[in-house]
Amino acid sequence: MTFVERYGPWALVTGASAGIGAEFARQLSEKGLNLVLVARRRQRLEDLARDLESRNKVQVRIVTVDLSQPDFLPTILSVTNSIEIGLLVNNAGFGLAGHLIEHELEKELQLLDVNCRAPLVLTHVFGRQMAQRKRGGIIFVSSVSAYIATPFEASYAASKVYELFLAESLGYEFKMKGVDMLALCPGSTDTEFHEIAGSRPVAAMAVEPVVRLALKKLGKTSVAIPGWHNRLLVYLLKFTPRRVHTYFAGKVMANLVAP
Ligand SMILES: NC(=O)c1ccc[n+]([C@@H]2O[C@H](COP(=O)([O-])OP(=O)(O)OC[C@H]3O[C@@H](n4cnc5c(N)ncnc54)[C@H](OP(=O)(O)O)[C@@H]3O)[C@@H](O)[C@H]2O)c1
């Protein structure tokens, strides 16, 4: 079965206006999938859609929606109800660096909605359709942060645990329904993420190999960690107590939070 037969004809990518999501859109269109691109910034989505349509001869639809809003689903369904979504990429997300109590509670709740609630809602809707067709795939963009309780990025790391556990648990449930699940766990990656979170990146990887690994591992394994240094880190964590991880994560993050 080809990639398009397994995961086509349409892929829906959230957070496609920048960074890892835009790269998913590029690589999936190169594989011949039509795309539904979801984010808030319309101009960016339109520019990307035009580029991918002309370059890779695929169809692209865009949905400008705020995934932190409780009523985002009908807007997405109005664009997808006549097409088959064979691949869902739950990528949209953001972090908030610094002391939790210094952040607006409203912003922390938006983080939960975008990083956890939206992937759950979309997985419920499109996962159900995929299970009925007995084929498809869902990618959750989690993080290496899911493996380390992270002071000064506490709720972000916790939200990424949610995505990792959801992907791994649902991977078991959906296997018998013919649907592949993958948790992609990047380390620091060169995107707008850090600027928005209010932190500085360290040893950031380019987006291209991060996404390439995810598309290579989909259907073959349940978790993909891009970069040998990130894989080594996660491996070494197995041999040290969790409180030690948290201690060092706190030391590192204290220096990375933007003043
Ligand atoms: N970069 C890293 O170091 C890193 C490491 C591990 C995991 N990740 C994960 O990778 C994923 C993608 O992040 P990125 O690094 O590519 O960051 P990015 O460049 O900041 O892109 C984030 C994307 O999410 C979208 N988004 C954010 N809030 C949204 C909202 N309320 N509604 C709809 N869309 C929203 C943004 O679109 P609009 O602003 O246009 O809405 C944008 O397209 C995230 O889940 C992040 O946690 C990143």
CSV table of C-alpha atoms and ligand atoms in Angstrom, one decimal:
chain,number,residue,atom,x,y,z
A,1,MET,CA,0.0,0.0,0.0
A,2,THR,CA,1.4,3.4,-0.9
A,3,PHE,CA,1.5,6.3,1.6
A,4,VAL,CA,-1.5,8.0,-0.1
A,5,GLU,CA,-3.5,4.8,-0.1
A,6,ARG,CA,-2.8,4.3,3.6
A,7,TYR,CA,-3.2,7.9,4.8
A,8,GLY,CA,-4.9,9.8,2.0
A,9,PRO,CA,-6.5,11.4,0.2
A,10,TRP,CA,-6.5,14.3,2.7
A,11,ALA,CA,-4.4,15.2,5.7
A,12,LEU,CA,-5.4,17.8,8.3
A,13,VAL,CA,-2.5,19.6,10.0
A,14,THR,CA,-3.1,21.9,12.9
A,15,GLY,CA,-0.7,24.7,13.5
A,16,ALA,CA,0.3,24.8,9.8
A,17,SER,CA,1.1,28.5,9.6
A,18,ALA,CA,4.6,28.1,11.1
A,19,GLY,CA,7.4,25.8,12.2
A,20,ILE,CA,6.9,22.1,12.4
A,21,GLY,CA,3.3,22.2,11.1
A,22,ALA,CA,4.2,24.1,8.0
A,23,GLU,CA,7.0,21.5,7.4
A,24,PHE,CA,4.4,18.7,7.8
A,25,ALA,CA,2.3,20.4,5.2
A,26,ARG,CA,5.3,20.6,2.8
A,27,GLN,CA,6.4,17.0,3.2
A,28,LEU,CA,2.9,15.6,3.1
A,29,SER,CA,2.1,17.5,-0.1
A,30,GLU,CA,5.4,16.1,-1.6
A,31,LYS,CA,4.0,12.7,-0.9
A,32,GLY,CA,0.8,13.6,-2.8
A,33,LEU,CA,-1.7,14.2,0.0
A,34,ASN,CA,-4.2,16.9,-0.3
A,35,LEU,CA,-4.2,19.2,2.8
A,36,VAL,CA,-6.5,21.0,5.2
A,37,LEU,CA,-4.3,23.6,7.0
A,38,VAL,CA,-5.5,24.9,10.3
A,39,ALA,CA,-4.2,27.9,12.3
A,40,ARG,CA,-5.2,31.5,13.2
A,41,ARG,CA,-3.0,33.5,10.8
A,42,ARG,CA,-4.9,33.5,7.5
A,43,GLN,CA,-2.3,35.2,5.3
A,44,ARG,CA,0.4,32.7,6.2
A,45,LEU,CA,-1.9,29.8,5.5
A,46,GLU,CA,-2.9,31.3,2.1
A,47,ASP,CA,0.7,31.9,1.1
A,48,LEU,CA,1.6,28.3,2.0
A,49,ALA,CA,-1.5,26.9,0.3
A,50,ARG,CA,-0.7,28.7,-2.9
A,51,ASP,CA,2.9,27.5,-2.9
A,52,LEU,CA,2.1,23.9,-2.2
A,53,GLU,CA,-0.7,23.8,-4.8
A,54,SER,CA,1.5,25.1,-7.6
A,55,ARG,CA,4.6,23.1,-6.6
A,56,ASN,CA,3.1,19.7,-5.8
A,57,LYS,CA,-0.2,19.8,-7.7
A,58,VAL,CA,-2.3,18.9,-4.6
A,59,GLN,CA,-5.5,20.5,-3.4
A,60,VAL,CA,-5.3,22.7,-0.2
A,61,ARG,CA,-8.1,24.0,2.0
A,62,ILE,CA,-7.5,26.4,4.8
A,63,VAL,CA,-9.3,26.9,8.1
A,64,THR,CA,-8.6,30.0,10.2
A,65,VAL,CA,-9.7,29.1,13.7
A,66,ASP,CA,-8.5,29.6,17.3
A,67,LEU,CA,-8.2,26.2,18.8
A,68,SER,CA,-8.3,27.6,22.3
A,69,GLN,CA,-12.0,28.5,21.7
A,70,PRO,CA,-14.6,25.9,22.8
A,71,ASP,CA,-16.5,26.1,19.6
A,72,PHE,CA,-13.7,25.6,17.1
A,73,LEU,CA,-15.0,22.2,15.8
A,74,PRO,CA,-18.0,23.2,13.6
A,75,THR,CA,-15.7,25.6,11.7
A,76,ILE,CA,-13.3,22.8,10.8
A,77,LEU,CA,-16.1,20.4,10.0
A,78,SER,CA,-17.7,22.9,7.6
A,79,VAL,CA,-14.5,22.5,5.5
A,80,THR,CA,-14.0,18.7,5.9
A,81,ASN,CA,-17.5,17.3,5.7
A,82,SER,CA,-17.2,16.4,2.0
A,83,ILE,CA,-13.7,14.9,2.1
A,84,GLU,CA,-11.9,12.0,3.7
A,85,ILE,CA,-9.3,12.9,6.3
A,86,GLY,CA,-6.9,9.9,6.3
A,87,LEU,CA,-4.2,11.6,8.4
A,88,LEU,CA,-4.6,13.9,11.3
A,89,VAL,CA,-1.5,15.8,12.6
A,90,ASN,CA,-2.2,17.3,16.0
A,91,ASN,CA,0.6,19.8,15.9
A,92,ALA,CA,-0.6,23.2,17.1
A,93,GLY,CA,0.7,24.1,20.5
A,94,PHE,CA,2.6,26.6,22.5
A,95,GLY,CA,4.6,26.9,25.7
A,96,LEU,CA,4.7,29.4,28.6
A,97,ALA,CA,8.1,29.9,30.2
A,98,GLY,CA,8.5,31.3,33.7
A,99,HIS,CA,6.8,31.0,37.1
A,100,LEU,CA,3.3,29.6,36.6
A,101,ILE,CA,1.8,32.1,39.1
A,102,GLU,CA,3.2,35.0,37.2
A,103,HIS,CA,1.3,34.0,34.1
A,104,GLU,CA,-2.3,35.1,33.5
A,105,LEU,CA,-4.5,32.1,34.4
A,106,GLU,CA,-6.4,32.7,31.2
A,107,LYS,CA,-3.3,32.1,29.2
A,108,GLU,CA,-2.5,28.9,31.1
A,109,LEU,CA,-6.0,27.6,30.4
A,110,GLN,CA,-5.6,28.4,26.7
A,111,LEU,CA,-2.5,26.3,26.7
A,112,LEU,CA,-4.5,23.4,28.1
A,113,ASP,CA,-7.2,23.9,25.4
A,114,VAL,CA,-4.7,24.1,22.5
A,115,ASN,CA,-2.2,21.5,23.6
A,116,CYS,CA,-4.7,18.9,25.1
A,117,ARG,CA,-8.4,19.6,24.5
A,118,ALA,CA,-8.1,20.3,20.8
A,119,PRO,CA,-6.1,17.1,20.0
A,120,LEU,CA,-8.7,15.1,22.0
A,121,VAL,CA,-11.6,16.6,20.2
A,122,LEU,CA,-10.1,16.2,16.7
A,123,THR,CA,-8.9,12.6,17.5
A,124,HIS,CA,-12.4,11.7,18.7
A,125,VAL,CA,-14.0,13.0,15.5
A,126,PHE,CA,-11.5,12.0,12.8
A,127,GLY,CA,-10.3,8.9,14.6
A,128,ARG,CA,-13.8,7.6,14.6
A,129,GLN,CA,-14.2,8.1,10.9
A,130,MET,CA,-10.8,6.4,10.3
A,131,ALA,CA,-11.8,3.4,12.4
A,132,GLN,CA,-15.0,3.0,10.4
A,133,ARG,CA,-12.8,3.0,7.2
A,134,LYS,CA,-10.3,0.7,8.9
A,135,ARG,CA,-7.3,2.8,7.8
A,136,GLY,CA,-5.6,6.1,8.6
A,137,GLY,CA,-3.1,7.7,11.0
A,138,ILE,CA,-2.9,10.2,13.8
A,139,ILE,CA,0.3,12.0,14.8
A,140,PHE,CA,0.5,13.9,18.1
A,141,VAL,CA,3.4,16.4,18.3
A,142,SER,CA,4.4,15.9,21.9
A,143,SER,CA,8.0,16.7,23.1
A,144,VAL,CA,11.0,15.4,24.9
A,145,SER,CA,9.6,17.6,27.7
A,146,ALA,CA,7.1,14.9,28.2
A,147,TYR,CA,9.8,12.8,29.8
A,148,ILE,CA,11.0,15.4,32.3
A,149,ALA,CA,9.0,17.4,34.9
A,150,THR,CA,10.2,20.9,33.9
A,151,PRO,CA,10.2,23.8,36.4
A,152,PHE,CA,9.5,27.2,34.7
A,153,GLU,CA,7.7,25.4,31.9
A,154,ALA,CA,5.5,23.3,34.2
A,155,SER,CA,2.1,23.3,32.5
A,156,TYR,CA,3.7,22.9,29.0
A,157,ALA,CA,5.6,19.8,30.0
A,158,ALA,CA,2.5,18.4,31.7
A,159,SER,CA,0.5,19.0,28.5
A,160,LYS,CA,3.0,17.1,26.5
A,161,VAL,CA,2.8,14.1,28.9
A,162,TYR,CA,-0.9,14.1,28.1
A,163,GLU,CA,-0.3,13.9,24.4
A,164,LEU,CA,2.4,11.3,24.7
A,165,PHE,CA,0.2,9.1,26.9
A,166,LEU,CA,-2.8,9.6,24.7
A,167,ALA,CA,-0.9,8.6,21.6
A,168,GLU,CA,0.7,5.5,23.3
A,169,SER,CA,-2.6,4.3,24.8
A,170,LEU,CA,-4.7,5.0,21.8
A,171,GLY,CA,-2.0,3.3,19.6
A,172,TYR,CA,-3.0,0.1,21.4
A,173,GLU,CA,-6.8,0.7,21.1
A,174,PHE,CA,-6.7,1.7,17.4
A,175,LYS,CA,-4.3,-0.9,16.2
A,176,MET,CA,-7.1,-3.4,15.9
A,177,LYS,CA,-9.1,-0.8,14.0
A,178,GLY,CA,-6.3,-0.3,11.4
A,179,VAL,CA,-5.4,3.2,12.5
A,180,ASP,CA,-1.8,4.1,13.2
A,181,MET,CA,-0.9,6.5,16.1
A,182,LEU,CA,2.5,8.2,16.6
A,183,ALA,CA,3.8,10.5,19.3
A,184,LEU,CA,6.5,12.7,17.8
A,185,CYS,CA,8.8,13.9,20.7
A,186,PRO,CA,11.1,16.6,19.4
A,187,GLY,CA,13.7,18.3,21.5
A,188,SER,CA,14.6,21.9,20.9
A,189,THR,CA,13.6,22.8,17.3
A,190,ASP,CA,14.3,25.9,15.3
A,191,THR,CA,10.8,27.5,15.1
A,192,GLU,CA,8.9,30.5,16.5
A,193,PHE,CA,8.1,28.4,19.6
A,194,HIS,CA,10.8,29.7,21.9
A,195,GLU,CA,10.1,33.4,21.1
A,196,ILE,CA,6.4,32.8,21.8
A,197,ALA,CA,7.0,30.9,25.0
A,198,GLY,CA,9.5,33.5,26.3
A,199,SER,CA,12.5,31.2,26.4
A,200,ARG,CA,15.8,30.7,24.6
A,201,PRO,CA,16.5,27.6,22.4
A,202,VAL,CA,19.5,25.3,23.0
A,203,ALA,CA,20.9,23.0,20.3
A,204,ALA,CA,17.8,23.5,18.1
A,205,MET,CA,17.3,21.0,15.3
A,206,ALA,CA,16.0,22.1,11.9
A,207,VAL,CA,12.3,21.2,11.2
A,208,GLU,CA,13.0,19.1,8.1
A,209,PRO,CA,14.6,16.0,9.8
A,210,VAL,CA,12.1,16.2,12.7
A,211,VAL,CA,9.1,15.8,10.3
A,212,ARG,CA,10.9,13.4,8.0
A,213,LEU,CA,11.5,11.0,11.0
A,214,ALA,CA,7.8,11.2,12.0
A,215,LEU,CA,6.6,10.3,8.5
A,216,LYS,CA,9.2,7.5,8.3
A,217,LYS,CA,8.1,6.0,11.7
A,218,LEU,CA,4.4,6.4,11.3
A,219,GLY,CA,2.9,2.8,11.3
A,220,LYS,CA,6.1,1.3,12.4
A,221,THR,CA,6.5,2.5,16.0
A,222,SER,CA,4.5,4.4,18.6
A,223,VAL,CA,7.0,7.0,19.6
A,224,ALA,CA,9.6,8.9,17.5
A,225,ILE,CA,12.3,11.0,19.0
A,226,PRO,CA,14.3,13.1,16.5
A,227,GLY,CA,18.1,13.6,17.0
A,228,TRP,CA,20.6,11.2,18.5
A,229,HIS,CA,21.2,13.7,21.4
A,230,ASN,CA,17.5,13.7,22.3
A,231,ARG,CA,17.3,9.9,22.1
A,232,LEU,CA,20.4,9.6,24.3
A,233,LEU,CA,18.9,12.0,26.9
A,234,VAL,CA,15.7,10.0,27.1
A,235,TYR,CA,17.6,6.7,27.4
A,236,LEU,CA,19.8,8.1,30.2
A,237,LEU,CA,16.8,9.3,32.1
A,238,LYS,CA,15.9,5.7,32.7
A,239,PHE,CA,18.9,5.3,35.0
A,240,THR,CA,18.4,8.3,37.2
A,241,PRO,CA,15.7,9.2,39.7
A,242,ARG,CA,13.0,11.6,38.6
A,243,ARG,CA,13.8,14.2,41.2
A,244,VAL,CA,17.3,14.5,39.7
A,245,HIS,CA,15.8,15.2,36.3
A,246,THR,CA,13.6,17.8,37.7
A,247,TYR,CA,16.5,19.4,39.7
A,248,PHE,CA,18.7,19.8,36.5
A,249,ALA,CA,15.7,20.8,34.3
A,250,GLY,CA,15.1,23.6,36.8
A,251,LYS,CA,18.7,24.7,36.7
A,252,VAL,CA,18.7,24.7,32.9
A,253,MET,CA,15.3,26.4,32.5
A,254,ALA,CA,16.1,29.1,35.0
A,255,ASN,CA,18.8,30.3,32.6
A,256,LEU,CA,16.7,29.9,29.5
A,257,VAL,CA,13.7,31.9,30.6
A,258,ALA,CA,13.8,35.2,28.7
A,259,PRO,CA,14.3,38.2,31.1
B,1,LIG,N1,10.1,24.1,18.7
B,1,LIG,C1,10.4,23.3,19.7
B,1,LIG,O1,11.5,23.4,20.3
B,1,LIG,C2,9.5,22.2,20.0
B,1,LIG,C3,10.0,21.1,20.8
B,1,LIG,C4,9.1,20.1,21.1
B,1,LIG,C5,7.8,20.1,20.7
B,1,LIG,N2,7.3,21.2,20.0
B,1,LIG,C6,5.9,21.2,19.6
B,1,LIG,O2,5.8,21.3,18.2
B,1,LIG,C7,4.5,21.8,18.0
B,1,LIG,C8,4.6,22.9,16.9
B,1,LIG,O3,5.4,24.0,17.5
B,1,LIG,P1,6.5,24.8,16.6
B,1,LIG,O4,7.8,24.5,17.3
B,1,LIG,O5,6.3,24.6,15.2
B,1,LIG,O6,6.0,26.3,17.1
B,1,LIG,P2,5.5,27.6,16.2
B,1,LIG,O7,6.5,27.8,15.1
B,1,LIG,O8,5.3,28.6,17.2
B,1,LIG,O9,4.2,27.0,15.6
B,1,LIG,C9,3.0,26.8,16.4
B,1,LIG,C10,1.8,26.6,15.5
B,1,LIG,O10,0.7,26.4,16.3
B,1,LIG,C11,-0.4,27.3,16.0
B,1,LIG,N3,-1.2,27.7,17.1
B,1,LIG,C12,-0.8,28.2,18.3
B,1,LIG,N4,-1.8,28.6,19.0
B,1,LIG,C13,-2.9,28.3,18.3
B,1,LIG,C14,-4.3,28.5,18.5
B,1,LIG,N5,-4.8,29.0,19.6
B,1,LIG,N6,-5.2,28.1,17.5
B,1,LIG,C15,-4.7,27.6,16.4
B,1,LIG,N7,-3.4,27.4,16.1
B,1,LIG,C16,-2.5,27.8,17.1
B,1,LIG,C17,0.4,28.5,15.4
B,1,LIG,O11,-0.5,29.2,14.4
B,1,LIG,P3,-1.2,30.6,14.6
B,1,LIG,O12,-0.3,31.4,15.5
B,1,LIG,O13,-1.2,31.2,13.2
B,1,LIG,O14,-2.5,30.3,15.1
B,1,LIG,C18,1.5,27.8,14.6
B,1,LIG,O15,1.1,27.4,13.4
B,1,LIG,C19,3.9,22.3,19.3
B,1,LIG,O16,2.9,21.4,19.7
B,1,LIG,C20,5.1,22.3,20.2
B,1,LIG,O17,4.7,22.1,21.5
B,1,LIG,C21,8.1,22.2,19.7
